CSV table of C-alpha atoms and ligand atoms in Angstrom, one decimal:
chain,number,residue,atom,x,y,z
A,1,MET,CA,16.5,-50.9,30.0
A,2,PRO,CA,15.6,-49.8,26.3
A,3,SER,CA,12.6,-52.2,25.5
A,4,ASN,CA,10.8,-50.3,29.4
A,5,HIS,CA,11.6,-47.3,27.8
A,6,LYS,CA,9.4,-48.0,24.5
A,7,LEU,CA,6.7,-49.0,26.7
A,8,ALA,CA,6.3,-45.9,28.7
A,9,ALA,CA,6.5,-44.1,25.5
A,10,ASP,CA,4.1,-45.9,24.3
A,11,LEU,CA,1.7,-46.0,27.1
A,12,LEU,CA,1.7,-42.1,27.5
A,13,ALA,CA,1.3,-41.4,23.9
A,14,LYS,CA,-1.9,-43.9,24.8
A,15,ALA,CA,-2.8,-42.3,27.6
A,16,LYS,CA,-2.6,-38.5,25.9
A,17,LYS,CA,-4.5,-39.9,23.3
A,18,LEU,CA,-7.2,-40.8,25.5
A,19,ASN,CA,-7.3,-37.8,27.7
A,20,GLN,CA,-7.7,-36.0,24.2
A,21,GLU,CA,-11.1,-38.2,23.5
A,22,ASP,CA,-12.4,-37.5,26.8
A,23,PRO,CA,-15.6,-35.6,26.8
A,24,LEU,CA,-15.3,-35.2,30.6
A,25,ALA,CA,-11.3,-34.3,30.6
A,26,SER,CA,-12.0,-30.5,31.4
A,27,PHE,CA,-14.0,-30.8,34.9
A,28,LYS,CA,-10.3,-31.6,36.2
A,29,SER,CA,-10.1,-28.3,37.0
A,30,GLU,CA,-13.7,-27.1,38.2
A,31,PHE,CA,-11.3,-29.2,41.8
A,32,LEU,CA,-9.1,-27.9,43.8
A,33,LEU,CA,-6.7,-30.8,44.1
A,34,PRO,CA,-3.1,-30.5,45.6
A,35,GLN,CA,0.2,-30.3,42.9
A,36,ASN,CA,1.3,-33.6,42.5
A,37,VAL,CA,-1.4,-35.8,43.9
A,38,ILE,CA,-2.6,-38.4,41.9
A,39,TYR,CA,-5.6,-39.2,43.8
A,40,VAL,CA,-7.3,-42.4,43.6
A,41,ASP,CA,-9.5,-42.7,46.8
A,42,GLY,CA,-12.5,-40.3,46.0
A,43,ASN,CA,-14.3,-43.6,46.7
A,44,SER,CA,-13.5,-42.6,50.1
A,45,LEU,CA,-13.8,-38.9,50.5
A,46,GLY,CA,-14.1,-36.7,46.9
A,47,PRO,CA,-12.0,-33.8,46.8
A,48,LEU,CA,-13.2,-30.2,47.3
A,49,SER,CA,-14.4,-28.6,44.6
A,50,LYS,CA,-14.1,-24.8,43.8
A,51,ALA,CA,-18.1,-25.0,44.0
A,52,ALA,CA,-18.0,-26.5,47.0
A,53,LYS,CA,-15.4,-24.1,49.0
A,54,ASN,CA,-17.0,-21.3,47.5
A,55,ARG,CA,-20.3,-21.9,49.0
A,56,ALA,CA,-19.0,-22.6,52.4
A,57,VAL,CA,-17.6,-19.5,52.5
A,58,GLU,CA,-20.8,-18.1,51.7
A,59,VAL,CA,-22.6,-20.0,54.1
A,60,VAL,CA,-20.6,-19.4,57.1
A,61,GLU,CA,-20.0,-15.5,55.8
A,62,GLN,CA,-23.2,-14.2,54.2
A,63,GLN,CA,-25.7,-16.7,55.4
A,64,TRP,CA,-25.2,-17.5,59.1
A,65,GLY,CA,-22.9,-14.4,59.7
A,66,ASN,CA,-25.4,-11.9,58.2
A,67,SER,CA,-28.4,-13.1,57.9
A,68,LEU,CA,-28.5,-15.6,61.3
A,69,ILE,CA,-31.8,-17.4,61.9
A,70,SER,CA,-33.8,-15.8,59.1
A,71,SER,CA,-31.6,-18.2,56.9
A,72,TRP,CA,-34.2,-20.7,57.5
A,73,ASN,CA,-36.3,-19.2,55.4
A,74,VAL,CA,-34.1,-16.4,53.6
A,75,HIS,CA,-31.8,-19.1,52.2
A,76,ASP,CA,-34.3,-21.4,52.1
A,77,TRP,CA,-32.4,-24.2,54.7
A,78,ILE,CA,-35.7,-25.6,56.1
A,79,ASN,CA,-36.1,-27.4,52.6
A,80,LEU,CA,-33.1,-28.1,52.3
A,81,PRO,CA,-33.0,-32.0,52.9
A,82,THR,CA,-34.9,-32.4,50.1
A,83,THR,CA,-33.4,-29.8,47.7
A,84,VAL,CA,-30.6,-31.5,48.2
A,85,GLY,CA,-32.5,-35.0,47.7
A,86,ASN,CA,-34.3,-34.1,44.8
A,87,LYS,CA,-30.7,-33.5,43.4
A,88,ILE,CA,-29.6,-36.9,44.7
A,89,ALA,CA,-33.0,-38.2,43.0
A,90,LYS,CA,-31.9,-37.6,39.4
A,91,LEU,CA,-28.5,-39.4,39.7
A,92,ILE,CA,-30.5,-42.8,41.5
A,93,GLY,CA,-33.1,-43.0,38.7
A,94,ALA,CA,-35.8,-42.4,41.8
A,95,ALA,CA,-38.7,-40.3,41.6
A,96,PRO,CA,-38.9,-36.6,42.5
A,97,ASN,CA,-39.8,-36.2,46.7
A,98,THR,CA,-38.7,-40.1,47.4
A,99,VAL,CA,-34.9,-38.9,48.3
A,100,ILE,CA,-34.5,-37.3,51.7
A,101,CYS,CA,-30.8,-35.8,52.5
A,102,CYS,CA,-29.8,-36.2,56.4
A,103,ASP,CA,-28.2,-38.5,58.8
A,104,SER,CA,-25.7,-41.1,58.0
A,105,ILE,CA,-26.0,-44.4,56.2
A,106,SER,CA,-25.8,-46.0,59.4
A,107,VAL,CA,-28.2,-44.0,61.0
A,108,ASN,CA,-30.9,-44.2,58.1
A,109,LEU,CA,-30.1,-48.0,58.4
A,110,PHE,CA,-31.7,-47.6,61.4
A,111,LYS,CA,-35.3,-45.8,60.5
A,112,LEU,CA,-35.3,-48.0,57.3
A,113,LEU,CA,-35.1,-51.1,58.7
A,114,SER,CA,-37.6,-50.4,61.6
A,115,ALA,CA,-39.7,-49.1,59.4
A,116,ALA,CA,-39.6,-52.0,56.6
A,117,LEU,CA,-39.9,-54.6,59.7
A,118,LEU,CA,-43.2,-53.0,61.0
A,119,LEU,CA,-44.9,-52.9,57.1
A,120,SER,CA,-43.5,-56.3,57.0
A,121,ALA,CA,-45.3,-57.2,60.2
A,122,LYS,CA,-48.2,-55.5,59.5
A,123,GLN,CA,-48.7,-57.6,56.2
A,124,ALA,CA,-48.0,-60.9,58.1
A,125,ALA,CA,-50.8,-59.9,59.8
A,126,ASP,CA,-53.4,-59.0,57.1
A,127,ASP,CA,-52.5,-62.4,55.3
A,128,LYS,CA,-52.7,-64.5,58.6
A,129,THR,CA,-49.3,-65.6,58.3
A,130,ASP,CA,-46.2,-65.9,60.8
A,131,ALA,CA,-44.3,-62.8,61.3
A,132,ARG,CA,-41.1,-62.7,59.4
A,133,THR,CA,-37.7,-62.5,61.3
A,134,LEU,CA,-34.9,-62.7,59.2
A,135,ILE,CA,-32.8,-60.1,57.4
A,136,LEU,CA,-31.2,-61.5,55.1
A,137,SER,CA,-27.8,-59.5,54.0
A,138,GLN,CA,-24.2,-60.7,53.0
A,139,LYS,CA,-21.2,-61.9,55.3
A,140,ASP,CA,-18.7,-59.7,53.4
A,141,ASN,CA,-21.5,-56.7,53.1
A,142,PHE,CA,-19.9,-53.8,55.2
A,143,PRO,CA,-19.6,-54.1,59.0
A,144,THR,CA,-21.8,-51.3,59.5
A,145,ASP,CA,-24.9,-52.1,57.6
A,146,LEU,CA,-24.3,-55.3,59.9
A,147,TYR,CA,-23.6,-53.8,63.1
A,148,MET,CA,-27.0,-52.1,62.7
A,149,VAL,CA,-28.9,-55.0,62.2
A,150,GLN,CA,-27.6,-56.6,65.1
A,151,GLY,CA,-28.2,-53.1,67.2
A,152,LEU,CA,-31.9,-53.1,66.2
A,153,GLY,CA,-32.2,-57.0,67.1
A,154,GLN,CA,-30.9,-56.4,70.4
A,155,LEU,CA,-33.6,-54.0,70.8
A,156,LEU,CA,-36.4,-55.8,69.5
A,157,ASN,CA,-35.7,-59.2,70.7
A,158,SER,CA,-35.3,-58.4,74.5
A,159,GLY,CA,-38.7,-60.4,75.5
A,160,THR,CA,-39.1,-63.6,75.1
A,161,GLN,CA,-39.8,-63.8,71.5
A,162,THR,CA,-37.0,-63.2,68.8
A,163,LYS,CA,-38.3,-60.6,65.8
A,164,LEU,CA,-34.9,-60.5,64.0
A,165,GLU,CA,-32.5,-62.3,63.3
A,166,LEU,CA,-29.6,-61.3,61.4
A,167,MET,CA,-29.0,-63.9,58.2
A,168,SER,CA,-25.4,-63.2,56.5
A,169,VAL,CA,-25.0,-65.5,53.7
A,170,ASP,CA,-21.7,-65.4,51.1
A,171,SER,CA,-23.0,-63.3,47.8
A,172,LYS,CA,-23.2,-66.7,46.1
A,173,ASP,CA,-25.8,-68.4,48.3
A,174,ILE,CA,-28.0,-65.2,48.6
A,175,THR,CA,-30.5,-66.3,45.4
A,176,ARG,CA,-30.4,-70.1,46.9
A,177,SER,CA,-31.2,-68.2,50.8
A,178,ILE,CA,-33.7,-66.6,48.9
A,179,GLU,CA,-35.5,-69.4,47.5
A,180,GLU,CA,-35.3,-71.5,50.1
A,181,HIS,CA,-35.8,-69.1,52.8
A,182,GLY,CA,-38.6,-66.8,51.6
A,183,HIS,CA,-41.1,-66.9,53.7
A,184,ARG,CA,-38.9,-66.2,56.6
A,185,ILE,CA,-37.8,-63.1,55.3
A,186,ALA,CA,-38.4,-59.5,55.9
A,187,VAL,CA,-35.7,-57.8,54.5
A,188,LEU,CA,-33.0,-58.3,52.0
A,189,MET,CA,-30.2,-55.4,52.7
A,190,LEU,CA,-27.5,-55.1,50.4
A,191,THR,CA,-24.7,-53.1,49.2
A,192,HIS,CA,-25.0,-52.4,45.6
A,193,VAL,CA,-21.3,-52.6,45.3
A,194,ASN,CA,-18.9,-54.5,47.5
A,195,PHE,CA,-16.8,-52.3,49.0
A,196,ARG,CA,-13.9,-54.6,49.2
A,197,ASN,CA,-13.6,-56.6,45.5
A,198,GLY,CA,-16.0,-53.6,43.7
A,199,ASP,CA,-18.8,-56.9,42.9
A,200,ILE,CA,-21.8,-55.3,41.1
A,201,HIS,CA,-25.2,-57.0,42.7
A,202,ASP,CA,-27.6,-57.5,40.1
A,203,LEU,CA,-30.3,-55.0,41.5
A,204,GLN,CA,-32.6,-55.7,39.1
A,205,ALA,CA,-32.9,-59.2,39.2
A,206,LEU,CA,-32.7,-59.7,43.1
A,207,THR,CA,-35.1,-57.2,43.8
A,208,GLU,CA,-37.5,-58.9,41.7
A,209,LEU,CA,-36.8,-62.6,43.2
A,210,ALA,CA,-36.9,-61.2,46.7
A,211,HIS,CA,-40.4,-59.5,46.0
A,212,ALA,CA,-42.0,-62.4,44.7
A,213,LYS,CA,-40.9,-63.9,47.7
A,214,GLY,CA,-43.2,-61.0,49.7
A,215,ILE,CA,-39.7,-59.6,50.6
A,216,LEU,CA,-38.7,-55.8,51.5
A,217,VAL,CA,-35.5,-55.1,49.6
A,218,LEU,CA,-33.0,-52.3,51.3
A,219,TRP,CA,-30.4,-51.2,48.4
A,220,ASP,CA,-26.6,-49.6,50.2
A,221,LEU,CA,-25.5,-47.5,47.4
A,222,ALA,CA,-22.2,-46.2,49.4
A,223,HIS,CA,-20.3,-46.9,46.5
A,224,SER,CA,-22.4,-46.2,43.6
A,225,ALA,CA,-24.0,-43.4,44.0
A,226,GLY,CA,-22.6,-40.9,41.2
A,227,VAL,CA,-20.8,-43.3,39.1
A,228,LEU,CA,-23.2,-46.4,38.4
A,229,PRO,CA,-26.3,-45.7,36.4
A,230,LEU,CA,-29.2,-46.6,38.9
A,231,ALA,CA,-32.8,-47.0,38.4
A,232,LEU,CA,-34.6,-47.9,41.8
A,233,GLU,CA,-38.2,-46.5,40.3
A,234,GLU,CA,-37.9,-48.4,37.4
A,235,CYS,CA,-36.2,-51.6,39.3
A,236,GLU,CA,-39.1,-50.9,42.4
A,237,VAL,CA,-36.8,-50.9,45.3
A,238,ASP,CA,-38.5,-50.7,48.4
A,239,PHE,CA,-35.6,-48.6,50.2
A,240,ALA,CA,-32.3,-47.1,49.7
A,241,VAL,CA,-29.6,-45.5,52.0
A,242,GLY,CA,-25.5,-44.1,50.5
A,243,CYS,CA,-23.3,-41.5,51.5
A,244,THR,CA,-22.7,-38.1,50.0
A,245,TYR,CA,-18.8,-37.6,51.0
A,246,LYS,CA,-17.5,-40.6,48.4
A,247,TYR,CA,-18.5,-40.3,44.8
A,248,LEU,CA,-20.5,-37.3,45.1
A,249,ASN,CA,-17.4,-35.0,46.9
A,250,GLY,CA,-19.9,-33.7,49.7
A,251,GLY,CA,-17.4,-32.8,52.0
A,252,PRO,CA,-16.0,-35.1,55.2
A,253,GLY,CA,-18.8,-36.4,57.2
A,254,ALA,CA,-21.4,-34.8,54.6
A,255,PRO,CA,-25.1,-36.1,55.4
A,256,GLY,CA,-26.1,-38.9,54.1
A,257,PHE,CA,-29.3,-39.8,52.2
A,258,ALA,CA,-32.2,-42.3,52.4
A,259,TYR,CA,-35.0,-43.4,49.2
A,260,VAL,CA,-38.4,-44.8,50.2
A,261,ALA,CA,-40.6,-45.9,47.0
A,262,GLU,CA,-43.3,-43.5,46.8
A,263,ARG,CA,-46.1,-46.0,47.4
A,264,LEU,CA,-44.8,-46.9,50.5
A,265,LEU,CA,-44.7,-43.6,52.6
A,266,PRO,CA,-48.7,-43.2,53.6
A,267,ASP,CA,-48.1,-46.1,56.0
A,268,LEU,CA,-44.2,-45.6,56.9
A,269,GLN,CA,-43.5,-45.5,60.2
A,270,GLN,CA,-40.1,-45.1,61.7
A,271,PRO,CA,-39.0,-44.6,65.2
A,272,LEU,CA,-36.2,-41.8,65.2
A,273,SER,CA,-39.8,-39.4,65.3
A,274,GLY,CA,-38.1,-36.4,66.0
A,275,TRP,CA,-39.9,-33.0,65.3
A,276,LEU,CA,-38.4,-32.4,61.7
A,277,GLY,CA,-40.5,-35.3,60.8
A,278,HIS,CA,-43.6,-33.9,62.2
A,279,LYS,CA,-46.2,-33.3,60.4
A,280,LYS,CA,-46.4,-29.7,61.4
A,281,PRO,CA,-43.1,-29.1,63.0
A,282,PHE,CA,-43.3,-25.1,64.3
A,283,ASP,CA,-47.0,-25.8,65.6
A,284,PHE,CA,-45.0,-27.7,68.6
A,285,GLU,CA,-47.7,-30.1,69.3
A,286,HIS,CA,-47.9,-32.6,72.1
A,287,ASP,CA,-48.4,-35.6,69.7
A,288,TYR,CA,-46.2,-37.1,67.0
A,289,GLU,CA,-47.9,-36.9,63.7
A,290,LYS,CA,-45.7,-38.1,61.0
A,291,ALA,CA,-45.8,-35.5,57.6
A,292,ALA,CA,-47.1,-37.1,54.8
A,293,GLY,CA,-43.5,-36.9,52.5
A,294,ILE,CA,-40.0,-37.8,52.6
A,295,GLU,CA,-39.5,-35.4,55.5
A,296,GLN,CA,-40.7,-37.9,57.9
A,297,LEU,CA,-37.8,-39.6,57.3
A,298,LEU,CA,-36.2,-36.1,59.1
A,299,CYS,CA,-35.3,-36.3,62.9
A,300,GLY,CA,-33.2,-33.7,64.2
A,301,THR,CA,-31.8,-30.9,62.9
A,302,PRO,CA,-29.7,-30.7,59.6
A,303,SER,CA,-26.1,-30.0,59.6
A,304,ILE,CA,-26.6,-26.8,57.2
A,305,ILE,CA,-22.9,-26.1,56.6
A,306,SER,CA,-22.2,-29.3,55.3
A,307,MET,CA,-25.2,-29.8,53.3
A,308,SER,CA,-25.2,-26.6,51.9
A,309,VAL,CA,-21.4,-27.8,50.5
A,310,LEU,CA,-23.4,-31.2,49.5
A,311,ASP,CA,-25.5,-29.1,47.7
A,312,ALA,CA,-23.0,-27.1,45.6
A,313,ALA,CA,-20.4,-30.2,45.0
A,314,LEU,CA,-24.1,-31.6,43.4
A,315,ASP,CA,-24.5,-28.7,40.8
A,316,MET,CA,-21.7,-30.1,38.6
A,317,PHE,CA,-23.5,-33.4,38.0
A,318,GLU,CA,-26.6,-31.5,36.6
A,319,THR,CA,-24.9,-31.6,33.4
A,320,ILE,CA,-23.8,-34.9,33.4
A,321,SER,CA,-25.2,-38.3,32.8
A,322,VAL,CA,-24.1,-41.0,34.9
A,323,SER,CA,-23.3,-43.4,31.9
A,324,ASP,CA,-20.7,-40.8,30.7
A,325,LEU,CA,-19.3,-41.2,34.4
A,326,ARG,CA,-19.8,-44.9,34.4
A,327,ALA,CA,-18.4,-45.6,30.7
A,328,LYS,CA,-15.4,-42.9,31.4
A,329,SER,CA,-14.5,-44.8,35.2
A,330,ILE,CA,-14.8,-48.1,33.4
A,331,ALA,CA,-12.4,-47.0,30.7
A,332,LEU,CA,-9.8,-45.5,33.9
A,333,ASN,CA,-10.0,-48.5,35.4
A,334,ASP,CA,-9.6,-51.0,32.7
A,335,PHE,CA,-6.3,-48.5,31.3
A,336,PHE,CA,-4.3,-48.8,34.8
A,337,GLN,CA,-4.8,-52.6,34.9
A,338,SER,CA,-3.7,-52.5,31.4
A,339,CYS,CA,-0.8,-49.7,32.1
A,340,VAL,CA,-0.1,-52.2,35.8
A,341,GLU,CA,0.6,-55.5,33.5
A,342,GLN,CA,2.0,-54.4,30.8
A,343,ILE,CA,4.9,-52.7,32.9
A,344,ASN,CA,5.1,-55.7,35.4
A,345,ALA,CA,5.2,-57.9,31.9
A,346,SER,CA,8.4,-56.0,30.8
A,347,TYR,CA,10.2,-57.1,34.4
A,348,SER,CA,11.5,-60.0,35.2
A,349,PRO,CA,8.4,-61.5,38.0
A,350,SER,CA,8.5,-60.6,41.1
A,351,ASP,CA,9.3,-62.3,43.8
A,352,SER,CA,6.0,-60.9,46.0
A,353,PRO,CA,3.5,-59.7,43.6
A,354,LEU,CA,0.8,-57.8,43.4
A,355,VAL,CA,-2.6,-60.0,42.8
A,356,LEU,CA,-5.8,-59.6,41.6
A,357,ALA,CA,-8.3,-59.4,44.2
A,358,CYS,CA,-11.4,-58.1,42.4
A,359,ASN,CA,-13.5,-59.8,39.0
A,360,GLU,CA,-10.7,-59.3,36.1
A,361,GLN,CA,-13.0,-57.4,33.6
A,362,ALA,CA,-13.3,-53.3,34.7
A,363,GLN,CA,-16.6,-53.6,33.6
A,364,MET,CA,-17.9,-55.9,35.7
A,365,ARG,CA,-16.6,-54.2,39.2
A,366,GLY,CA,-17.5,-50.8,40.8
A,367,SER,CA,-15.4,-47.7,40.0
A,368,GLN,CA,-12.2,-49.6,41.7
A,369,ILE,CA,-9.6,-52.5,41.7
A,370,SER,CA,-8.1,-54.3,44.9
A,371,TYR,CA,-5.2,-56.6,45.2
A,372,LYS,CA,-4.0,-58.4,47.6
A,373,HIS,CA,-0.4,-58.5,48.6
A,374,PRO,CA,0.6,-59.6,52.3
A,375,HIS,CA,2.7,-55.8,52.9
A,376,ALA,CA,-0.7,-54.3,51.2
A,377,TYR,CA,-0.7,-51.5,54.4
A,378,ALA,CA,3.2,-50.6,53.9
A,379,ILE,CA,2.6,-50.3,50.0
A,380,CYS,CA,0.0,-48.2,50.6
A,381,GLN,CA,2.1,-45.8,52.7
A,382,ALA,CA,4.7,-45.7,50.4
A,383,LEU,CA,1.9,-44.9,47.9
A,384,ILE,CA,1.1,-42.1,49.9
A,385,SER,CA,4.6,-40.8,50.7
A,386,GLU,CA,4.9,-40.5,46.6
A,387,GLY,CA,1.9,-38.9,46.0
A,388,VAL,CA,-0.1,-41.6,45.2
A,389,ILE,CA,-3.0,-41.5,47.4
A,390,SER,CA,-4.8,-45.3,47.9
A,391,ASP,CA,-6.4,-46.8,50.3
A,392,PHE,CA,-5.9,-50.4,52.2
A,393,ARG,CA,-8.7,-52.4,53.1
A,394,SER,CA,-8.1,-54.9,56.3
A,395,PRO,CA,-6.7,-57.8,56.4
A,396,ASP,CA,-4.8,-57.1,52.8
A,397,ILE,CA,-6.0,-55.2,50.3
A,398,LEU,CA,-4.9,-52.6,48.6
A,399,ARG,CA,-7.5,-50.6,46.6
A,400,ILE,CA,-7.9,-48.0,43.9
A,401,GLY,CA,-10.8,-45.8,42.8
A,402,PHE,CA,-11.6,-44.3,39.8
A,403,SER,CA,-13.5,-41.2,40.4
A,404,PRO,CA,-14.2,-40.0,36.9
A,405,LEU,CA,-14.7,-36.4,37.3
A,406,PHE,CA,-11.2,-35.2,38.2
A,407,LEU,CA,-8.8,-38.0,37.1
A,408,HIS,CA,-7.4,-37.9,33.6
A,409,PHE,CA,-5.8,-41.3,32.2
A,410,THR,CA,-2.2,-40.1,32.7
A,411,ASP,CA,-3.1,-39.5,35.8
A,412,MET,CA,-3.1,-43.8,35.6
A,413,LEU,CA,-0.1,-44.2,33.7
A,414,ASN,CA,1.6,-42.1,36.3
A,415,ALA,CA,0.1,-44.6,39.0
A,416,ALA,CA,0.8,-47.8,37.5
A,417,LEU,CA,4.7,-46.1,37.3
A,418,ILE,CA,4.8,-45.4,40.8
A,419,LEU,CA,3.1,-48.6,41.9
A,420,THR,CA,5.1,-51.2,40.3
A,421,SER,CA,8.1,-49.6,41.0
A,422,ILE,CA,7.4,-49.3,44.8
A,423,VAL,CA,6.5,-53.2,44.5
A,424,ARG,CA,9.3,-54.4,42.4
A,425,THR,CA,11.9,-52.5,44.6
A,426,LYS,CA,10.0,-53.1,47.6
A,427,ARG,CA,10.6,-50.0,48.6
A,428,TYR,CA,7.6,-50.7,51.1
A,429,THR,CA,10.0,-52.1,54.0
A,430,GLN,CA,10.8,-48.8,54.9
A,431,PRO,CA,9.8,-49.2,58.6
A,432,GLN,CA,7.8,-45.7,58.5
A,433,PHE,CA,5.6,-47.5,56.5
A,434,LEU,CA,5.0,-49.9,59.0
A,435,ILE,CA,3.7,-47.9,61.3
A,436,LYS,CA,-0.5,-48.1,61.7
A,437,ASN,CA,-3.0,-44.9,61.7
A,438,LYS,CA,-6.2,-44.9,62.9
A,439,VAL,CA,-7.5,-44.2,60.1
A,440,THR,CA,-6.8,-46.2,56.9
B,1,PLP,C1,-18.4,-45.7,53.4
B,1,PLP,C2,-20.0,-46.7,54.0
B,1,PLP,C3,-21.0,-47.2,54.7
B,1,PLP,C4,-20.6,-45.6,55.6
B,1,PLP,O1,-21.9,-44.9,56.5
B,1,PLP,P1,-21.8,-43.8,57.6
B,1,PLP,O2,-22.9,-44.4,58.6
B,1,PLP,O3,-22.1,-42.9,56.4
B,1,PLP,O4,-20.7,-43.1,58.1
B,1,PLP,C5,-22.3,-47.7,54.7
B,1,PLP,N1,-22.5,-48.7,54.2
B,1,PLP,C6,-20.9,-49.1,53.0
B,1,PLP,C7,-21.1,-49.8,52.0
B,1,PLP,C8,-20.3,-48.2,52.7
B,1,PLP,O5,-19.2,-48.2,51.8
């Protein structure tokens, strides 16, 4: 139809103009993306950069291969968790030496939740009040966050006394729960950006509110680090965790990070008291004595190959401000949404349309858009078969992520054209798109 051709031409002109005005456009060439792929899943696994690939070769061939064990000193492997931690600290508004790179979010949650409970119990003893037993979170938090609390509860509640209970509420009830149950809550544990719908919590306001009730606060930054401006130090956040394989492009299974406010480090105690968290690991003493600084969160030997690759991937962020990343992410998100809406409006209404499953305004969402559709899984598979890599989140969410470093506005238009066409023509009903993979 001519009207559709005119619309497509108008949108293409707009996309090209936006590309020209984009100060981050040239970063795409720093990545090794396959030809003919539009990668809108950088929020799940960031792509390979040239720097990361080169470092992978270097760390294996030169460092491990040639320098062998001396690399711990010669290539400073031993300090990699803090070197990388400090690069991440700059991206999340944390003070130097308050972030360490290690383990996964799940494991870091265990360490920090345990440490927070011990601090809270000590405070209650000092104040001669009852120990607080609740960890407050939200029902649709990422499951591992809730599971880790449940597992920790099983361990702690094995005696006669209940020492830990998970209280998970709807997002809209968090403030009220803090007001009503504040004196019983030890820790408020929330994910800054919701993984399904991209809702963003007011980190500063909730941290302040919790602190006013004597509650320690732990933020999960999985969908924020590297794409949303954060000011952990300024907001006086107590604890945070995050992963590095999403927007930080660290590679599959790259180690996560943990943040502890400087003021809490002296009295902190975490239960995974492995040798590398010891004050003097190479004195091989009998008794554990924790390191004074953020190194106390280390447990065992770090995965050097993976952490080195991450270290190289992070260098790209050195010259970019997070507010520029956020501005581009909103612009991509907004342009994609408006392309989908305008293309759909140019056809007669579809009998099974995509329904927005997130805030309507791009600036109110994390770096993603979510649509609800009964056949979301098959649509996602059909998209992948046509070169648009997105992901599906059970039960019915199609999630498109906007990683601002390697996406262009023309990619957004092309992805919108393919998505709307798949839904309109019902190409997703082909049987091969119904086969469920283990990873979605
Ligand atoms: C991706 C993600 C995780 C993943 O946890 P790992 O232990 O690193 O596998 C945890 N929490 C949230 C909110 C996430 O989005």
